[in-house]
GROMACS .gro file of C-alpha atoms in nm:
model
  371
    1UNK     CA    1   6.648   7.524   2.815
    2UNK     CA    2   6.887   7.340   3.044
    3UNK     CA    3   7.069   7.609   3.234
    4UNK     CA    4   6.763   7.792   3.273
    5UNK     CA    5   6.622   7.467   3.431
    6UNK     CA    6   6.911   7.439   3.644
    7UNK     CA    7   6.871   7.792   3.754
    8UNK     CA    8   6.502   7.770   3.810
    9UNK     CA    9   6.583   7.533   4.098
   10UNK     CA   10   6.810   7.800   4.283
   11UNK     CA   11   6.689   7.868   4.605
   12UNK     CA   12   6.761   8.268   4.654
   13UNK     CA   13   6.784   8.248   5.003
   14UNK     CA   14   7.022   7.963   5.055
   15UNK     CA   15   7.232   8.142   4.770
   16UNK     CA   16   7.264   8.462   4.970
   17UNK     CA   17   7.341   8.251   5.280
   18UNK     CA   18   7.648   8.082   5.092
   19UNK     CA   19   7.788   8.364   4.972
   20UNK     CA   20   7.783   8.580   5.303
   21UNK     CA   21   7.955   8.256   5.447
   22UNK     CA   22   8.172   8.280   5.164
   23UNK     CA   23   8.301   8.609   5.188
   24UNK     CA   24   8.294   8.636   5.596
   25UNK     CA   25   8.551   8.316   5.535
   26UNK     CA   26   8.761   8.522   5.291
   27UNK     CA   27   8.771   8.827   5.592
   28UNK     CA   28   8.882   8.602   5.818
   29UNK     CA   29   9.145   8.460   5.668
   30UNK     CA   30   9.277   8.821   5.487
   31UNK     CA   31   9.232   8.955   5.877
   32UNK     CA   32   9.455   8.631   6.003
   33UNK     CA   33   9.698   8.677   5.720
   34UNK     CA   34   9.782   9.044   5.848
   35UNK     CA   35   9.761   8.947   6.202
   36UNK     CA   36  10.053   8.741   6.174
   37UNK     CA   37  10.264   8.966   6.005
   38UNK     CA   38  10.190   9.303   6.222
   39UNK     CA   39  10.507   9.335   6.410
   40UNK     CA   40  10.742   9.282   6.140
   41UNK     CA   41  10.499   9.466   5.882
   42UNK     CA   42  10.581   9.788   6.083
   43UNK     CA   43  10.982   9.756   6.059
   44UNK     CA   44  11.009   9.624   5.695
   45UNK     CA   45  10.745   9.723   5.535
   46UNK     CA   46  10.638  10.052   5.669
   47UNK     CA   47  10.928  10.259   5.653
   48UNK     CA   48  10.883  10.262   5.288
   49UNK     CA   49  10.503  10.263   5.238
   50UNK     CA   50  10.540  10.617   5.444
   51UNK     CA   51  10.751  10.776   5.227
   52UNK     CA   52  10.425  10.826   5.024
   53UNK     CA   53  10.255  10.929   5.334
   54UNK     CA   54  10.331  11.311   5.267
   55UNK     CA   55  10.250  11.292   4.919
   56UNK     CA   56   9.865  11.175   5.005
   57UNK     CA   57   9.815  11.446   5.274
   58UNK     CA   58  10.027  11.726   5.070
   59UNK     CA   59   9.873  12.031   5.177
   60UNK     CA   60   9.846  12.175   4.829
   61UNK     CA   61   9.519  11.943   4.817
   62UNK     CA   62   9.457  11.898   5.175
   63UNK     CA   63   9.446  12.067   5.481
   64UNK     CA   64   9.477  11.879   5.782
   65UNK     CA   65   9.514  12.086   6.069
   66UNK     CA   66   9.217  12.112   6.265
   67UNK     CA   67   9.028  11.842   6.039
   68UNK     CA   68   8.864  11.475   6.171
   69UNK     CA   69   9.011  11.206   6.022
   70UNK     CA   70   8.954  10.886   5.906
   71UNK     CA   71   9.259  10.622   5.807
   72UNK     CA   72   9.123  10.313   5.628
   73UNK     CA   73   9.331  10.019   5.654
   74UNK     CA   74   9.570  10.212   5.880
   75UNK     CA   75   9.784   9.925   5.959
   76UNK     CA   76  10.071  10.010   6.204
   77UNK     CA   77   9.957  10.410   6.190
   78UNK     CA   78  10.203  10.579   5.933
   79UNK     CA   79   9.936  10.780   5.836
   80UNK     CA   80   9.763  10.839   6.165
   81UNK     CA   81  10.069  10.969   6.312
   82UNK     CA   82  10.167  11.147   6.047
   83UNK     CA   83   9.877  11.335   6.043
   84UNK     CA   84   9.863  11.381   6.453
   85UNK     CA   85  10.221  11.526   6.390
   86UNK     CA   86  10.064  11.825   6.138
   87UNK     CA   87   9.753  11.918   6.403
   88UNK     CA   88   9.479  11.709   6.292
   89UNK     CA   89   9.226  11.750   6.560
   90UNK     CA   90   9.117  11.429   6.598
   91UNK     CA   91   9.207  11.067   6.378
   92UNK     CA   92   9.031  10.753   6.416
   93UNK     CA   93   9.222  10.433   6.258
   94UNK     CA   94   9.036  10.196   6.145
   95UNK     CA   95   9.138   9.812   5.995
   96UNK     CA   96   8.999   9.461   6.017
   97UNK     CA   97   9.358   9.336   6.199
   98UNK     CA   98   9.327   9.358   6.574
   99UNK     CA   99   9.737   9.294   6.532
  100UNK     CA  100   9.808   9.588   6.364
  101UNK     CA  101   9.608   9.805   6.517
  102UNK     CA  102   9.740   9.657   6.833
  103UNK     CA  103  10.073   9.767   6.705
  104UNK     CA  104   9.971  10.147   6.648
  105UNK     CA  105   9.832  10.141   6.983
  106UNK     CA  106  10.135  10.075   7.143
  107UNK     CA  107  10.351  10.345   6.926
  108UNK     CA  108  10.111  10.598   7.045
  109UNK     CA  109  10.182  10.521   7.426
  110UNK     CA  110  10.557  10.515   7.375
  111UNK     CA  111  10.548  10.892   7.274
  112UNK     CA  112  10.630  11.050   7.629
  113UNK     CA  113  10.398  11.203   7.811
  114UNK     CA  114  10.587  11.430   8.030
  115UNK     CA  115  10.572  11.680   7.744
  116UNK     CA  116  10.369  11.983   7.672
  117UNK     CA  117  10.280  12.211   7.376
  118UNK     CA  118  10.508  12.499   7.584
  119UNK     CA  119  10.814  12.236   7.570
  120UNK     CA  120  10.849  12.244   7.136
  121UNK     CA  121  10.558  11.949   7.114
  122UNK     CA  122  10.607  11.571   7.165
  123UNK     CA  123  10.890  11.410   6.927
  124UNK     CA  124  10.962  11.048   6.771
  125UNK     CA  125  11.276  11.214   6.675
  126UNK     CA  126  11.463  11.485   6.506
  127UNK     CA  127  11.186  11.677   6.322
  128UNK     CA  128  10.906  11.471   6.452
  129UNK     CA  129  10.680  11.688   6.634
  130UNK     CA  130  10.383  11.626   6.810
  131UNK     CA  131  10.117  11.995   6.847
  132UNK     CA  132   9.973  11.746   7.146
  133UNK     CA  133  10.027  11.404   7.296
  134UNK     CA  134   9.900  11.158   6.972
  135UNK     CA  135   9.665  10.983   7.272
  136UNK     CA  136   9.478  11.287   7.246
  137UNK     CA  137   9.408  11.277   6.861
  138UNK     CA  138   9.419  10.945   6.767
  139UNK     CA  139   9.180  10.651   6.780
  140UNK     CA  140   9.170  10.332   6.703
  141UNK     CA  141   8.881  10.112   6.606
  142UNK     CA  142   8.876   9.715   6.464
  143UNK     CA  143   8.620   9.738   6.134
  144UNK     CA  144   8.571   9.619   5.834
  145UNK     CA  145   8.662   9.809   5.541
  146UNK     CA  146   8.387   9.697   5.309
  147UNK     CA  147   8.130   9.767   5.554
  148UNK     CA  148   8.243  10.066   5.769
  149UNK     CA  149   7.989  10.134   6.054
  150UNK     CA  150   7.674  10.395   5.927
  151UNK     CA  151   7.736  10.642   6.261
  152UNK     CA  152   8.036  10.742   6.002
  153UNK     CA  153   7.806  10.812   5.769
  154UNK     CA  154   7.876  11.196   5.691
  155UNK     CA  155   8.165  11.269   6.008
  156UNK     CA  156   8.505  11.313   5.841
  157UNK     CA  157   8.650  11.598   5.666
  158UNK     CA  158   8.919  11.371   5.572
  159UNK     CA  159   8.888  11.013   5.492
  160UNK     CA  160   9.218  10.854   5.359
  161UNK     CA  161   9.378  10.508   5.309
  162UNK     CA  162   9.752  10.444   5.214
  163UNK     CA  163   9.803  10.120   4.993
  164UNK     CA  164   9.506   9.986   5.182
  165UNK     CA  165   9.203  10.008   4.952
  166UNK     CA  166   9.399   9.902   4.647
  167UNK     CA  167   9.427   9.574   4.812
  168UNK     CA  168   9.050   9.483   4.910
  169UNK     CA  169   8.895   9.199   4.718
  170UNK     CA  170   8.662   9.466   4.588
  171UNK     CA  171   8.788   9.832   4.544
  172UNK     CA  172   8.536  10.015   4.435
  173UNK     CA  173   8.321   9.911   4.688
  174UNK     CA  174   8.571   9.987   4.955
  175UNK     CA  175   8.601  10.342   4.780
  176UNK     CA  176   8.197  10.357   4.838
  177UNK     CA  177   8.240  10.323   5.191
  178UNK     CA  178   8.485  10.552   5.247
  179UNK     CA  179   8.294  10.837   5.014
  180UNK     CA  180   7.967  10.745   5.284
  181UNK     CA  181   8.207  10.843   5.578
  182UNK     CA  182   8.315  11.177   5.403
  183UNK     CA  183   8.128  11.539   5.454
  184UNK     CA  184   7.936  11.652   5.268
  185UNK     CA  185   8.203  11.833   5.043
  186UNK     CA  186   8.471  11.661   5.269
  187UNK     CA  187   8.785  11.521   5.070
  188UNK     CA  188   8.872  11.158   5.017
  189UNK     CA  189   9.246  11.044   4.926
  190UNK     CA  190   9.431  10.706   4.793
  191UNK     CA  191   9.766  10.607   4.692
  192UNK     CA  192   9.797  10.292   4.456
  193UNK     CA  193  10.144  10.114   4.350
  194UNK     CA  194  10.166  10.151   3.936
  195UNK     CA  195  10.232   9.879   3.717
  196UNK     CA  196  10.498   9.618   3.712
  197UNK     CA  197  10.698   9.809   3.560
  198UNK     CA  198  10.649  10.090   3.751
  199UNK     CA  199  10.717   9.896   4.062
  200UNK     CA  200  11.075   9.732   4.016
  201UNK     CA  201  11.067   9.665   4.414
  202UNK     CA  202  10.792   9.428   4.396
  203UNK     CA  203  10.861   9.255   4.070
  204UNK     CA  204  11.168   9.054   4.209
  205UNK     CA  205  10.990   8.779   4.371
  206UNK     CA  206  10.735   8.651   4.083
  207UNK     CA  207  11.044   8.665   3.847
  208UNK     CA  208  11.271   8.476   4.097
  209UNK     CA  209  10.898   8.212   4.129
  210UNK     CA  210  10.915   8.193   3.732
  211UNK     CA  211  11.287   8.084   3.668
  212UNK     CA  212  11.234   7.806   3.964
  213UNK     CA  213  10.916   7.665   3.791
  214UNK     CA  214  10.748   7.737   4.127
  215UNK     CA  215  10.506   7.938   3.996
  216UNK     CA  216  10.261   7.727   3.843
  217UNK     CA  217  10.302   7.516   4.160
  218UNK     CA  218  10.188   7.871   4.374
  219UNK     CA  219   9.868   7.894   4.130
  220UNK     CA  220   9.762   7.510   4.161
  221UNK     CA  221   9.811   7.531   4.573
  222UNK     CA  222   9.577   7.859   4.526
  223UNK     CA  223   9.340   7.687   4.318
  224UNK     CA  224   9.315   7.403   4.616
  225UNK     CA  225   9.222   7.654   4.849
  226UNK     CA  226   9.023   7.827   4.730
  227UNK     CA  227   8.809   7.476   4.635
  228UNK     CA  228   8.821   7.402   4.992
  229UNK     CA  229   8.708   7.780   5.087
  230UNK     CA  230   8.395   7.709   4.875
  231UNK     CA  231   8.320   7.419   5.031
  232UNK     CA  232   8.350   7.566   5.370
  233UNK     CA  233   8.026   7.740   5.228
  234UNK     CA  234   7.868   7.506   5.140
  235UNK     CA  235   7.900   7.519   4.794
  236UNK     CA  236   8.054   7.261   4.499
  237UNK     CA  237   8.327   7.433   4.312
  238UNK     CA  238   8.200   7.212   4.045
  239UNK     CA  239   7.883   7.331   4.061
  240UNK     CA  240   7.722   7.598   3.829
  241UNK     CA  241   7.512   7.732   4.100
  242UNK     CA  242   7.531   8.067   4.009
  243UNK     CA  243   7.429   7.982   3.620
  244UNK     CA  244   7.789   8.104   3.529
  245UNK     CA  245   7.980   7.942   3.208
  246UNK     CA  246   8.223   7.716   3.263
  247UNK     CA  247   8.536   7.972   3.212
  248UNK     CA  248   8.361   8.204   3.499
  249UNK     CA  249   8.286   7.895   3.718
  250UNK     CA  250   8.683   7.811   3.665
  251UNK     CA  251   8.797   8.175   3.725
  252UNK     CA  252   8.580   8.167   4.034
  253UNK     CA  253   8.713   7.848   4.177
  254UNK     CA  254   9.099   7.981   4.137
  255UNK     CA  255   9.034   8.379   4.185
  256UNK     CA  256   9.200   8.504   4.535
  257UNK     CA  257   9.159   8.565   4.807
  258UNK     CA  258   9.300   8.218   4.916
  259UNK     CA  259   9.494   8.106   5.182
  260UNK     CA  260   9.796   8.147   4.947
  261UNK     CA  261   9.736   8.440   4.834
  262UNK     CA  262   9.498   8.643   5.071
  263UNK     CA  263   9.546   8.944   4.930
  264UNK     CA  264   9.579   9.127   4.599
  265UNK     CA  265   9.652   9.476   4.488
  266UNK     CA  266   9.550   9.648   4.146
  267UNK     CA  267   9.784   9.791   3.954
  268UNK     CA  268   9.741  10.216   3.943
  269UNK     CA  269   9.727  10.438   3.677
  270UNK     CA  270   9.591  10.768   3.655
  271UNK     CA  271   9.299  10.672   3.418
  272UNK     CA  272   9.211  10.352   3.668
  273UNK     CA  273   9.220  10.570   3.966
  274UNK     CA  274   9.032  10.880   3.803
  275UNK     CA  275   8.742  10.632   3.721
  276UNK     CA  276   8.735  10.488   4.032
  277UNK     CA  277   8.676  10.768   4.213
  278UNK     CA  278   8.482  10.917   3.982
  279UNK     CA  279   8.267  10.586   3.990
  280UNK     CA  280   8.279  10.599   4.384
  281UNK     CA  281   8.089  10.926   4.341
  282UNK     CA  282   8.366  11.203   4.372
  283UNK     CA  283   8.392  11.540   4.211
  284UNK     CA  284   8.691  11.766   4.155
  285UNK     CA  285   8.935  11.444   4.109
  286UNK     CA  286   9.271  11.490   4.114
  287UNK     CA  287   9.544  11.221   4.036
  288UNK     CA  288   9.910  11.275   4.090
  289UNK     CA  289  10.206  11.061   4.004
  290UNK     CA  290  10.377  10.889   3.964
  291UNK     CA  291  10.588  10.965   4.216
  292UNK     CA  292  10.888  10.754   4.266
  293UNK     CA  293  11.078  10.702   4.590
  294UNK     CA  294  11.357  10.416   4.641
  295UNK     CA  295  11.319  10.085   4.886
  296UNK     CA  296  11.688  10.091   5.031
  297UNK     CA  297  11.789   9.775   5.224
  298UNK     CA  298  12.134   9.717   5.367
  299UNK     CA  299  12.140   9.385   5.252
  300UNK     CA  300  11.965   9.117   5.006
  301UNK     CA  301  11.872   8.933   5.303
  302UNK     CA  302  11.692   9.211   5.441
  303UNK     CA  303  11.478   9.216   5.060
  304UNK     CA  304  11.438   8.832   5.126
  305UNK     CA  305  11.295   8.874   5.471
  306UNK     CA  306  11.107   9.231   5.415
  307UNK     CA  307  10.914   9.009   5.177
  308UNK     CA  308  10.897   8.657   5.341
  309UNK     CA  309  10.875   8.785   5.668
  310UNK     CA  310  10.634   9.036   5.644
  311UNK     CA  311  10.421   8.980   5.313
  312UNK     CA  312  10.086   8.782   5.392
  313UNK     CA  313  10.150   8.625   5.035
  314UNK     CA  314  10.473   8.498   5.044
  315UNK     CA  315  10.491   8.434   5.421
  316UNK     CA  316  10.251   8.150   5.314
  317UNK     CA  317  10.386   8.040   5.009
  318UNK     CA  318  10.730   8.032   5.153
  319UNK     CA  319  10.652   7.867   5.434
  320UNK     CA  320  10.351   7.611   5.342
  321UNK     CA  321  10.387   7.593   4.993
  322UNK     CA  322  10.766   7.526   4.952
  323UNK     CA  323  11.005   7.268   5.078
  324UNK     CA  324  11.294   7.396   5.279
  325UNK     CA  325  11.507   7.319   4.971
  326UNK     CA  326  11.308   7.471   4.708
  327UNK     CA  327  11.253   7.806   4.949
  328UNK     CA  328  11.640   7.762   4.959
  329UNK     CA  329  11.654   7.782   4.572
  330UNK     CA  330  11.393   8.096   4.497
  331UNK     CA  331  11.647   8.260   4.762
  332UNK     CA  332  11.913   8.205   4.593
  333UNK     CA  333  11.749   8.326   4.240
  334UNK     CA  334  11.615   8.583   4.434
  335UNK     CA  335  11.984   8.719   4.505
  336UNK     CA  336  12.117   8.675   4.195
  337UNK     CA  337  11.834   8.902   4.057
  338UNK     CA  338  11.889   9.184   4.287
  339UNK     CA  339  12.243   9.167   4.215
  340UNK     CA  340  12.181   9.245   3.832
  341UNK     CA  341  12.093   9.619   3.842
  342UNK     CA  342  11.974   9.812   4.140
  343UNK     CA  343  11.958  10.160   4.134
  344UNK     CA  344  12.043  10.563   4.332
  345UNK     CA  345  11.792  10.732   4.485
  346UNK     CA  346  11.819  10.993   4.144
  347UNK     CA  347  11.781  10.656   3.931
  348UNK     CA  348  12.155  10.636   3.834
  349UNK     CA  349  12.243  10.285   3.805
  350UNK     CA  350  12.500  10.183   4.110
  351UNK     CA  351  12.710   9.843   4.178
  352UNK     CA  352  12.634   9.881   4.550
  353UNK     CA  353  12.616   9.569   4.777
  354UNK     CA  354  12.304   9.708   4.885
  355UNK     CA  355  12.019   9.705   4.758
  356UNK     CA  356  11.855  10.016   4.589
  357UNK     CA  357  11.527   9.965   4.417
  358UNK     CA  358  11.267  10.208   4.205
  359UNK     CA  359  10.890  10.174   4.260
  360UNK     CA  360  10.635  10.423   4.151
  361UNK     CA  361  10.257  10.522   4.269
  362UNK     CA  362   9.995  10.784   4.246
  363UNK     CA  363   9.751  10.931   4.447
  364UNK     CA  364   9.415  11.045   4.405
  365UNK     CA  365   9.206  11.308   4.563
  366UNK     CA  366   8.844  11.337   4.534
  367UNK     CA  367   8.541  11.576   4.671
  368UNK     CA  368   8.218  11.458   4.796
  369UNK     CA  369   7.948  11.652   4.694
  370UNK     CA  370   7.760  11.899   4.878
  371UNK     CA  371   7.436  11.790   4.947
   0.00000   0.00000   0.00000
């Protein structure tokens, strides 16, 4: 008789008002996160993430000459310009960090323009060929992922996002908006990293935070702010304004995104990603994988600094959350990790100084209905 006391007293409208400031907050400070890692997102993080890129636009499922496009969470453009490169007509990239997009921008002037069609196409390369200048095809476009504008509604034959959905604070919403943007039987298409231990590559780092006892210390600093997020909205972490019970009003108060931890993936499997799609209102779904490729780095400092430098997460914790000597030591477990077993591309173990290490996804393809 109580709680439903307490809850009689809600006022709706200031509730709704708290929790739109709440989760415009949370944007902001994902969108800041990836801002500040943009540039050095595109040299150590990207050439690996694209190495999937073929595998999500495999023509077996998808055709993408000719098509119209739409890349959600496009980041620094793997997909964009991978997709300019095999004659989509027209791509618009869309994500809710100016920086990155910023970033694509300028790779899409630097192709040259004194190039035609008649000349073999425009080229990043040996075997990088462009049908037309990429300025022609692609587009890019600052919006929110969660709430993609409604003249989409119904425009894209295409509508794809590599590792970008996975990571929204609420997927299957993110998957709704990106079904809305589809044709009417257009095709929709994720990739999603697998399990932990299905991703060797990214299980390094919260191993290395374990054996330095640093990662309880990581959960209480996200814990703090996300308390202090709440109360940018107004509301009392302590409160039970919601009428939640006390292990959901905890759960809320530590729950991500944070400023430690702005962002946080799902782990894939076929039976998550066949039911959210399937829940997101797709037909004919498809989910392949997992498909393996190898993150090979010269050097354990270039893991260290792939990670530190260009991961929203740990850029923070490293460099807020640690002192200089206990960032020092998680290095230094760090190293001693990656020197245990790293691995061939063909998964033969190697005693390389380099290192060589397995991670795993799958992608999903889905229809949208005809209407």
């Amino acid at each position: 008789k109580r709680q439903h006391h307490l809850d009689s007293k809600i006022d709706p409208y200031q509730l709704v008002q708290s929790i739109m400031k709440r989760l415009s907050h949370e944007q902001q400070l994902a969108s800041q996160a990836w801002n500040e890692v943009a540039e050095e997102y595109q040299n150590r993080i990207e050439p690996f993430t694209s190495k999937f890129v073929p595998n999500l636009l495999d023509p077996t499922f998808l055709n993408v000459r000719s098509k119209t496009i739409l890349d959600v969470a496009s980041g620094t453009g793997a997909v964009a310009l991978y997709a300019a490169m095999k004659g989509a007509a027209h791509v618009t990239a869309t994500d809710f960090s100016e920086e990155m997009l910023d970033v694509l921008g300028r790779r899409v002037n630097a192709v040259p323009s004194n190039c035609d069609a008649s000349s073999g196409g425009f080229g990043l390369g040996a075997g990088c060929k462009y049908p037309s200048h990429p300025s022609r095809v692609v587009e890019t476009i600052l919006a929110d992922g969660l709430s993609l504008p409604s003249a989409w509604t119904d425009q894209y034959d295409i509508v794809s996002s590599n590792f970008g959905v996975i990571y929204f604070p609420k997927v299957g919403q993110g998957l709704s908006e990106m079904v809305k943007c589809a044709k009417p039987g257009g095709k929709v298409c994720i990739t999603g990293w697998g399990n932990s231990d299905e991703t060797q590559a990214f299980s390094i780092f919260p191993l290395a935070m374990k054996i330095c006892g640093f990662y309880s210390k990581w959960i209480e600093a996200q814990s703090g702010a996300r308390r202090e997020l709440l109360a940018l909205a107004g509301i009392d972490p302590d409160d039970n304004f919601l009428g939640l019970g006390h292990q959901r009003r905890k759960h809320r108060c530590g729950m991500t995104p944070n400023y430690f931890c702005p962002t946080k993936r799902i782990a894939s499997s076929e039976s998550l990603l066949r039911s959210l799609m399937i829940d997101a209102g797709l037909v004919d779904v498809q989910v392949i994988g997992p498909i393996t490729h190898c993150l090979e780095l010269d050097h354990a400092e270039d893991y260290w600094n792939r990670f530190v430098l260009a991961s929203p997460n740990l850029k923070r914790v490293v460099n807020q959350c640690l002192t200089k000597e206990e960032a020092l030591e998680l290095k230094d477990v760090v190293f001693r990790i990656l020197q245990d077993v790293v691995y061939d591309e063909d998964g033969s173990e190697t005693s390389s100084d380099g290192v060589v290490l397995r991670s795993s996804a799958y992608v999903a393809i889905g229809t949208k209905m005809q209407t």
